[in-house]
XYZ file of C-alpha atoms in Angstrom:
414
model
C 22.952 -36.732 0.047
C 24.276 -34.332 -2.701
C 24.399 -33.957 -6.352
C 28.243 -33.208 -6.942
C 28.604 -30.038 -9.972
C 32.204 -29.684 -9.572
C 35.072 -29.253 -7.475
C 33.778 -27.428 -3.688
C 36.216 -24.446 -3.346
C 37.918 -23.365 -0.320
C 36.287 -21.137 1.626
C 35.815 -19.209 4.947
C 32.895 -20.643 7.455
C 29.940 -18.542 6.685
C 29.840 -15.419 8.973
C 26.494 -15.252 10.784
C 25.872 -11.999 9.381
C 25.958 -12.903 6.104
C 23.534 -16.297 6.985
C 21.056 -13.749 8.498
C 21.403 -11.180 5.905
C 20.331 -13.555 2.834
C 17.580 -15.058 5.013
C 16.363 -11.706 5.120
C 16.709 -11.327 1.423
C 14.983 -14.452 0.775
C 11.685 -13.213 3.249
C 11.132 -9.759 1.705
C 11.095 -11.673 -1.757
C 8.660 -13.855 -0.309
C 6.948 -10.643 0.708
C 7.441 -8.041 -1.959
C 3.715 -7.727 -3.280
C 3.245 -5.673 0.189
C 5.897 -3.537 -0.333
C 6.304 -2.832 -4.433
C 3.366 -0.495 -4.187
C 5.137 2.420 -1.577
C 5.899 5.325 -2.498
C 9.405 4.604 -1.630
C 9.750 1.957 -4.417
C 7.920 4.287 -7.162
C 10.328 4.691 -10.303
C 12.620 1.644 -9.159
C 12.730 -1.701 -11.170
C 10.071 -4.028 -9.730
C 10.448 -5.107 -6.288
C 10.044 -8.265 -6.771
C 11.767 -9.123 -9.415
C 14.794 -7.550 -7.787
C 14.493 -9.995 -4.441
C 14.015 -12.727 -6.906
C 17.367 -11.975 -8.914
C 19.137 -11.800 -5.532
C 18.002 -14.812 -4.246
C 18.774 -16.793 -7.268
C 22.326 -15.212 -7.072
C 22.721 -16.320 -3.486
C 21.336 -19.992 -4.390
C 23.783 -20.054 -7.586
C 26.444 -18.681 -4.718
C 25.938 -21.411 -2.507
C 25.792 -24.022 -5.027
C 29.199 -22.934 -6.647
C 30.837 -22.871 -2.928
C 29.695 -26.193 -2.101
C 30.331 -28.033 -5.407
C 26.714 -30.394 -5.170
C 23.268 -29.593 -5.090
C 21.337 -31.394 -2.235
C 19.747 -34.405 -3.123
C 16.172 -32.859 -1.754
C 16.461 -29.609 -4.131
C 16.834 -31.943 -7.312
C 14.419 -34.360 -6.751
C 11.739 -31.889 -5.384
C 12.469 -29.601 -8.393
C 11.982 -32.688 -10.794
C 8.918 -33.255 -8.819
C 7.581 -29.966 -8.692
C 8.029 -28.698 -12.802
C 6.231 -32.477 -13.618
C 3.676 -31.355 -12.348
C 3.369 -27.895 -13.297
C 4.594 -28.630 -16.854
C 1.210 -29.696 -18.502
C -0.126 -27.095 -17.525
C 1.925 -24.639 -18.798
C 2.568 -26.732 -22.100
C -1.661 -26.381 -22.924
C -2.242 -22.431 -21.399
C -3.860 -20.189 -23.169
C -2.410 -17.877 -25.311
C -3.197 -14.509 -23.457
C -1.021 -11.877 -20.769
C -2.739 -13.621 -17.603
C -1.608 -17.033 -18.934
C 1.490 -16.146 -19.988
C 2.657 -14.073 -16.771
C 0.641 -17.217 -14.869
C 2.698 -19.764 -16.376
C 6.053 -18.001 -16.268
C 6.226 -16.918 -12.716
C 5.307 -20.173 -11.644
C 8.142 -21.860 -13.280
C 10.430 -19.250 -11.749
C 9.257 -17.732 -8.582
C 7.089 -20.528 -7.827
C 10.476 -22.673 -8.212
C 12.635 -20.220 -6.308
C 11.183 -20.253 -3.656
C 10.581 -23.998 -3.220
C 14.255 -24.649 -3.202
C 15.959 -21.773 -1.939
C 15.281 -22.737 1.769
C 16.669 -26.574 1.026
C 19.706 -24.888 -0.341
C 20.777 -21.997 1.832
C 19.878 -24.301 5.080
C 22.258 -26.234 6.460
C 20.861 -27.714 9.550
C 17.877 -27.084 11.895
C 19.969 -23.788 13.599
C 19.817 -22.303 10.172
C 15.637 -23.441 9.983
C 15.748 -22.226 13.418
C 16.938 -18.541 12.345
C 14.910 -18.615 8.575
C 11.395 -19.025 10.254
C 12.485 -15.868 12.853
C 13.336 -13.995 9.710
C 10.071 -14.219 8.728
C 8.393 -14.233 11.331
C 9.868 -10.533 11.519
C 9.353 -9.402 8.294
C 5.752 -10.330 8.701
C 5.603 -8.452 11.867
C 6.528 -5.499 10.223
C 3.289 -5.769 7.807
C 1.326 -6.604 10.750
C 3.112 -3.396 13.167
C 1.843 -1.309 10.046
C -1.845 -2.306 10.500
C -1.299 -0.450 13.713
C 0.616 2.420 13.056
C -1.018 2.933 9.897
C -4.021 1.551 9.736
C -5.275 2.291 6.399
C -8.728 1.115 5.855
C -9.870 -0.893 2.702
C -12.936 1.701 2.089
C -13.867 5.087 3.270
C -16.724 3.931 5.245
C -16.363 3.968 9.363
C -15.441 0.909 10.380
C -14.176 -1.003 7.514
C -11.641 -3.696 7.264
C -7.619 -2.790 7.742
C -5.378 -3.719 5.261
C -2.165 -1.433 6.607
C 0.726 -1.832 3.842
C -0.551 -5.012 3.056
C -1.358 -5.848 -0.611
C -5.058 -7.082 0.542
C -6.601 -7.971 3.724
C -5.887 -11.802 3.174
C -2.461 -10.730 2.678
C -2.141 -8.890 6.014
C -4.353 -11.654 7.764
C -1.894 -14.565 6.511
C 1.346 -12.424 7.378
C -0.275 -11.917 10.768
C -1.190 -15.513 11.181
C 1.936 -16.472 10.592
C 3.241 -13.927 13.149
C 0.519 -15.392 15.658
C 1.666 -19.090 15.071
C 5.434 -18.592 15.279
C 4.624 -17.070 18.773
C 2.205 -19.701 20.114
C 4.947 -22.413 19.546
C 7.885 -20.396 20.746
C 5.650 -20.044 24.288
C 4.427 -23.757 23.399
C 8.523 -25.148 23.324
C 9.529 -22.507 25.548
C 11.395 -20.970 22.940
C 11.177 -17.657 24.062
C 10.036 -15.626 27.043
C 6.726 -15.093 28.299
C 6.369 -11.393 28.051
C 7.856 -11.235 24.463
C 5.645 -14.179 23.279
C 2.543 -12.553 24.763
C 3.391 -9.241 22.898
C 4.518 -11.114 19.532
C 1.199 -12.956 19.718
C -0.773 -10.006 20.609
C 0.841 -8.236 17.390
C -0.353 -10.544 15.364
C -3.808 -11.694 16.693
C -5.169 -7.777 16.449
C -3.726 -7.770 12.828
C -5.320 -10.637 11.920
C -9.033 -9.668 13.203
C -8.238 -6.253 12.300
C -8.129 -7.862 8.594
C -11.587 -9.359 8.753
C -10.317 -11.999 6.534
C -11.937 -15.268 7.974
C -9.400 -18.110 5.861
C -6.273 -17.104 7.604
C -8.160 -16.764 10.514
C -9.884 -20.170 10.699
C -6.555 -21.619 9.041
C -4.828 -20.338 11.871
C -6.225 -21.823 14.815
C -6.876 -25.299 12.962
C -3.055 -25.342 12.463
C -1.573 -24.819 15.561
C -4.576 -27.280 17.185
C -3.232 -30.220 14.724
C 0.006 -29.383 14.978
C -0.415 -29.278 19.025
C -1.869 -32.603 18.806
C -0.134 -34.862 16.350
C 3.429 -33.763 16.944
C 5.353 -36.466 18.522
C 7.270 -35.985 21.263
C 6.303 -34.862 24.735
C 5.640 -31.362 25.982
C 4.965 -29.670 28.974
C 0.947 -30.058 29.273
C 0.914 -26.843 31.341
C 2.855 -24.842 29.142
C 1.093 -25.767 26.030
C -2.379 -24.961 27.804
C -0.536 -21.761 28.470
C 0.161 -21.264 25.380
C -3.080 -21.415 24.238
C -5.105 -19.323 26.859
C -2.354 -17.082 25.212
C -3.758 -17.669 21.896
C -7.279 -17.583 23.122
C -6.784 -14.271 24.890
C -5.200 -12.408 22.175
C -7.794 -13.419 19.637
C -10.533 -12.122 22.200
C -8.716 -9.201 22.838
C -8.109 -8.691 18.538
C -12.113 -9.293 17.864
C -13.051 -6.406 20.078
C -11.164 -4.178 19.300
C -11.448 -5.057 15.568
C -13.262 -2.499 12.957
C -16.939 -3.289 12.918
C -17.560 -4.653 9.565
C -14.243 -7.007 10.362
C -15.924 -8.354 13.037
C -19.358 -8.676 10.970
C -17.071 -10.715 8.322
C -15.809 -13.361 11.048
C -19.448 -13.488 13.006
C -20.485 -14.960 9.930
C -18.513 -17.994 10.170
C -18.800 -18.350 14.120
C -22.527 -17.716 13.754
C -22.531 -20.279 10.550
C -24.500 -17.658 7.911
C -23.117 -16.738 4.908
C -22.637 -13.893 2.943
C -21.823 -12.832 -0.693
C -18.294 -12.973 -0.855
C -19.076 -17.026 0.665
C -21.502 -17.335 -2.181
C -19.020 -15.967 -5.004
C -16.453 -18.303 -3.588
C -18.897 -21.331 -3.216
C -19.956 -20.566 -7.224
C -15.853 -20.705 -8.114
C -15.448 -24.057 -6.557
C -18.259 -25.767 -8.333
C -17.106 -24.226 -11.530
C -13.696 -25.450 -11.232
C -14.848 -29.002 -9.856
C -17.385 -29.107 -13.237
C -14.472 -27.932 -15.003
C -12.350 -30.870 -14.236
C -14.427 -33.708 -14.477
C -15.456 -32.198 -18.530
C -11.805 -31.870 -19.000
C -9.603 -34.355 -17.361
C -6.585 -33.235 -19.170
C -6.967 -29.271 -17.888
C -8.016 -25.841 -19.456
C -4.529 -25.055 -19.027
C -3.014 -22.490 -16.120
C -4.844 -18.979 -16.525
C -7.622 -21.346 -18.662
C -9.934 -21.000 -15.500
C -11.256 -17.931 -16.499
C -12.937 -19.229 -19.244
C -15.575 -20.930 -17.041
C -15.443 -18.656 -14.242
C -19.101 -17.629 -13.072
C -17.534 -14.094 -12.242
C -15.083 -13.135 -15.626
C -13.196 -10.939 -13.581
C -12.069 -13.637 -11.179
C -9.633 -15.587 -13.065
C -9.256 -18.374 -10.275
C -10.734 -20.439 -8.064
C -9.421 -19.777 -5.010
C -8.512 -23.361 -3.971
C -5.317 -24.600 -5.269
C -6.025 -28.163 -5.313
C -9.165 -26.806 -7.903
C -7.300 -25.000 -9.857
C -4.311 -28.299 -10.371
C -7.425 -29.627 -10.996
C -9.470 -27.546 -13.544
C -6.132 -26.023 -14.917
C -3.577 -28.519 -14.994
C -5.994 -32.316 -15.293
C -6.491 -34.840 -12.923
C -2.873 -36.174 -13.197
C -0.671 -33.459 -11.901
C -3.463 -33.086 -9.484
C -2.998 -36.898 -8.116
C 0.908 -35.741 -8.006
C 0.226 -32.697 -6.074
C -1.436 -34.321 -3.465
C 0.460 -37.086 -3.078
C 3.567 -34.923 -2.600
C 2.071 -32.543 -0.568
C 0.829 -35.583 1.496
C 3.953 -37.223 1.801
C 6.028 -33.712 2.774
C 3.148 -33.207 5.195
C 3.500 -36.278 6.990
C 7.629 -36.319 7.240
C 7.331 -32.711 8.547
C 5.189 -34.294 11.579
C 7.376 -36.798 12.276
C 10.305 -34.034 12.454
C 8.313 -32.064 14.604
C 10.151 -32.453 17.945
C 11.607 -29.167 18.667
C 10.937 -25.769 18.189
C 12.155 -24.986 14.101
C 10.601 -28.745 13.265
C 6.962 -27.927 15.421
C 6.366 -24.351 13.976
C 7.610 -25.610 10.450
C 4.933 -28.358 10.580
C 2.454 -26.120 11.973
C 3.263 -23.160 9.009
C 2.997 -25.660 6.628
C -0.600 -26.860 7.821
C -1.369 -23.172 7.930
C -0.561 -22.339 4.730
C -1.898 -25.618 2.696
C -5.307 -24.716 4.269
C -4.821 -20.771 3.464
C -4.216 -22.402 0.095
C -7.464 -23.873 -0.017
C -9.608 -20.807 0.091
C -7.973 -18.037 -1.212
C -5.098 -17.094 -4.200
C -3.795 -18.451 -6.771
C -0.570 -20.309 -7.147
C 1.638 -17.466 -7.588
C -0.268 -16.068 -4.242
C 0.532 -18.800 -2.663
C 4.039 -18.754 -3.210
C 4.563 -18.681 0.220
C 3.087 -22.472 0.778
C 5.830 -23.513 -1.718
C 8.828 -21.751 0.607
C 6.913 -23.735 3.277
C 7.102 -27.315 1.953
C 10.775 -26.383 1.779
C 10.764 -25.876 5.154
C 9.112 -28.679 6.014
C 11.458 -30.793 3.589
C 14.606 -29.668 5.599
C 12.898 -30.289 8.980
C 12.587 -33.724 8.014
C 16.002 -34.419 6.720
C 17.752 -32.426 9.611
C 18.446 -33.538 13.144
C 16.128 -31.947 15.857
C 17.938 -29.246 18.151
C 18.643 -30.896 21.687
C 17.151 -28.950 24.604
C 18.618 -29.550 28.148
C 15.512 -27.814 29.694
C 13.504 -30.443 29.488
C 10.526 -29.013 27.420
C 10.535 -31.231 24.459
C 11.464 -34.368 24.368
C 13.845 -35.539 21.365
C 14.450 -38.583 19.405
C 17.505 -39.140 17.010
C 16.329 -38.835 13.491
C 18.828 -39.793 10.539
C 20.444 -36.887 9.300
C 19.660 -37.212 5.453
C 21.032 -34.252 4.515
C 24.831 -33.951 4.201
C 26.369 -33.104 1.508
C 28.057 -35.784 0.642
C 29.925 -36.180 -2.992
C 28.715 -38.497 -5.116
């Protein structure tokens, strides 16, 4: 279902070149906080900002070819600016709020709809999530080629050309995860899932950081087990002795203090940076129940127990500290309901790792960033809203089975 704009003009099909070349567009924008900081970018317009002005061009592009506007991009754009909206209507009037509040509306928007615009059908999911998973290999290959430590001391944390070490531990989750379920659906090959999957298991201990870690393996365990459809029970345990090994194989050879970071969660102790993050969630929780309408987005700081940490780390904190208890209800509900479709549609390969992503990146949500961090969640419950209005790819192989799901997304003119 469609939202008709005008008269579709005629056009050529879209060359495959030109499908992959904007899906590559669309990841590095996704990705440019890595990347705006080389040397190679110094003097240039801002990276990101750049990526984001092509990928509105190529959304305005496709919109103008096909004369409509899917039915999912309006109503999850409605959805999504609701409840954003109050708080940007009551922020505070200073730079943090003020950048805060207007690259949500924008870049926080972009990349919500850009994937339920540009993606036609689960071959073009099927090719977006490989796009990214590449362009996050590429931040995760740099941890290794260049490792470049957080601190001077022996041992500490790698970051690579990653903006932080969360950063490169959620690029290199993702890089894990897409692998796992490839090997999982048979997707791809053993050797190149083993090595894709080793890539990104020794970036992500390499990191240190525990939430993408932890987020990681609770995400493809979930989305292992309440995916519908039936899978090979030998190649999924495969799969994840693949998983298993790699992560073993990441932790020892991991900088020392990385591995001191993550021993404190397997060993359940805690340590300052636990503490800090413990403080910002009860300071954001006190914060919402005083003010049920919201201190406004970038308002957290005024309550924060640490002045230089302007957030809470916890997304569903800051709707709720920031924005009031009724975008918050909205959020989740939305979230919820996305959530659960993307299960149901997860009964092949694009539908399974979208779910899984998804799950991944809602709980990386929940302990670390902000919401313009977290712009990445947003491009997944895109994702995740195509997967459920497209029809699952048909194997002949036998390794997953399919159901017929209603194809809700043709563009039909209305």
């Amino acid at each position: 279902m469609s939202v008709a704009i005008g008269r579709r003009t005629r056009t050529r099909p879209r060359r495959r070149w030109a499908r992959t070349a904007v899906f590559w567009v669309f990841a590095f924008f996704l990705l440019a906080g890595n990347f705006k900081d080389l040397s190679f970018f110094a003097g240039l317009p801002d990276l990101t900002m750049v990526l984001a002005s092509i990928t509105l061009g190529i959304v305005l592009y496709n919109v103008l070819k096909t004369g409509s506007i899917p039915m999912a991009a309006v109503t999850n754009g409605v959805l999504f600016l609701l409840i954003v909206l109050p708080g940007a209507l009551q922020a505070p009037a200073t730079v943090y709020a003020s950048s805060k509040v207007l690259y949500v509306l924008t870049l926080g928007t972009l990349a919500l709809l850009t994937p339920i615009v540009v993606c036609r059908g689960r071959d073009d999911l099927d090719e977006l999530i490989w796009v990214l998973c590449g362009a996050c290999s590429l931040i995760a290959l740099s941890a290794v080629v260049d490792p470049q430590p957080t601190a001077t001391y022996e041992g500490a944390p790698i970051a690579g050309v990653a903006s932080s070490t969360i950063e490169l531990g959620r690029t290199a989750g993702l890089v894990l995860i897409v692998a796992v379920i490839a090997l999982a659906t048979r997707r791809i090959g053993w050797l190149t899932g083993v090595l894709l999957a080793a890539l990104g298991g020794w970036a992500l201990l390499a990191s240190g950081s525990r939430g993408p870690l932890a987020a990681a393996i609770a995400a493809v365990l979930l989305g292992l087990v309440l995916a519908p459809g039936s899978r090979s029970k030998l190649t999924v345990g495969a799969a994840v002795l693949v998983a298993a090994g790699v992560l073993w194989f990441g932790l020892v050879n991991a900088p020392e203090f990385a591995r001191e970071r993550i021993a404190t969660v397997t060993e359940g102790t805690s340590d300052s940076s636990i503490g800090a993050r413990a403080a910002l969630f009860q300071a954001a929780a006190h914060a919402g129940v005083q003010d049920p309408t919201g201190l406004g987005w970038g308002g957290f700081v005024t309550v924060s127990p640490n002045p230089a940490i302007t957030y809470p780390h916890d997304i569903v904190l800051e709707f709720f500290a920031e924005a009031g208890v009724l975008p918050t209800i909205g959020f989740l509900v939305w979230v919820s309901i996305t959530w659960w479709r993307a299960r149901g549609a997860a009964r092949d390969f694009p539908g399974l790792a979208t779910f899984v992503l998804m799950t991944f990146l809602l709980i990386n949500a929940l302990v670390s960033g902000d919401l313009n961090d977290n712009r990445a969640f947003f491009a997944a419950m895109g994702l995740a809203i195509v997967a459920a209005s497209t029809q699952p790819i048909r194997r002949t192989d036998g390794a997953v089975e399919l159901a017929p799901v209603p194809a809700a997304s043709a563009r039909v003119r209305t």
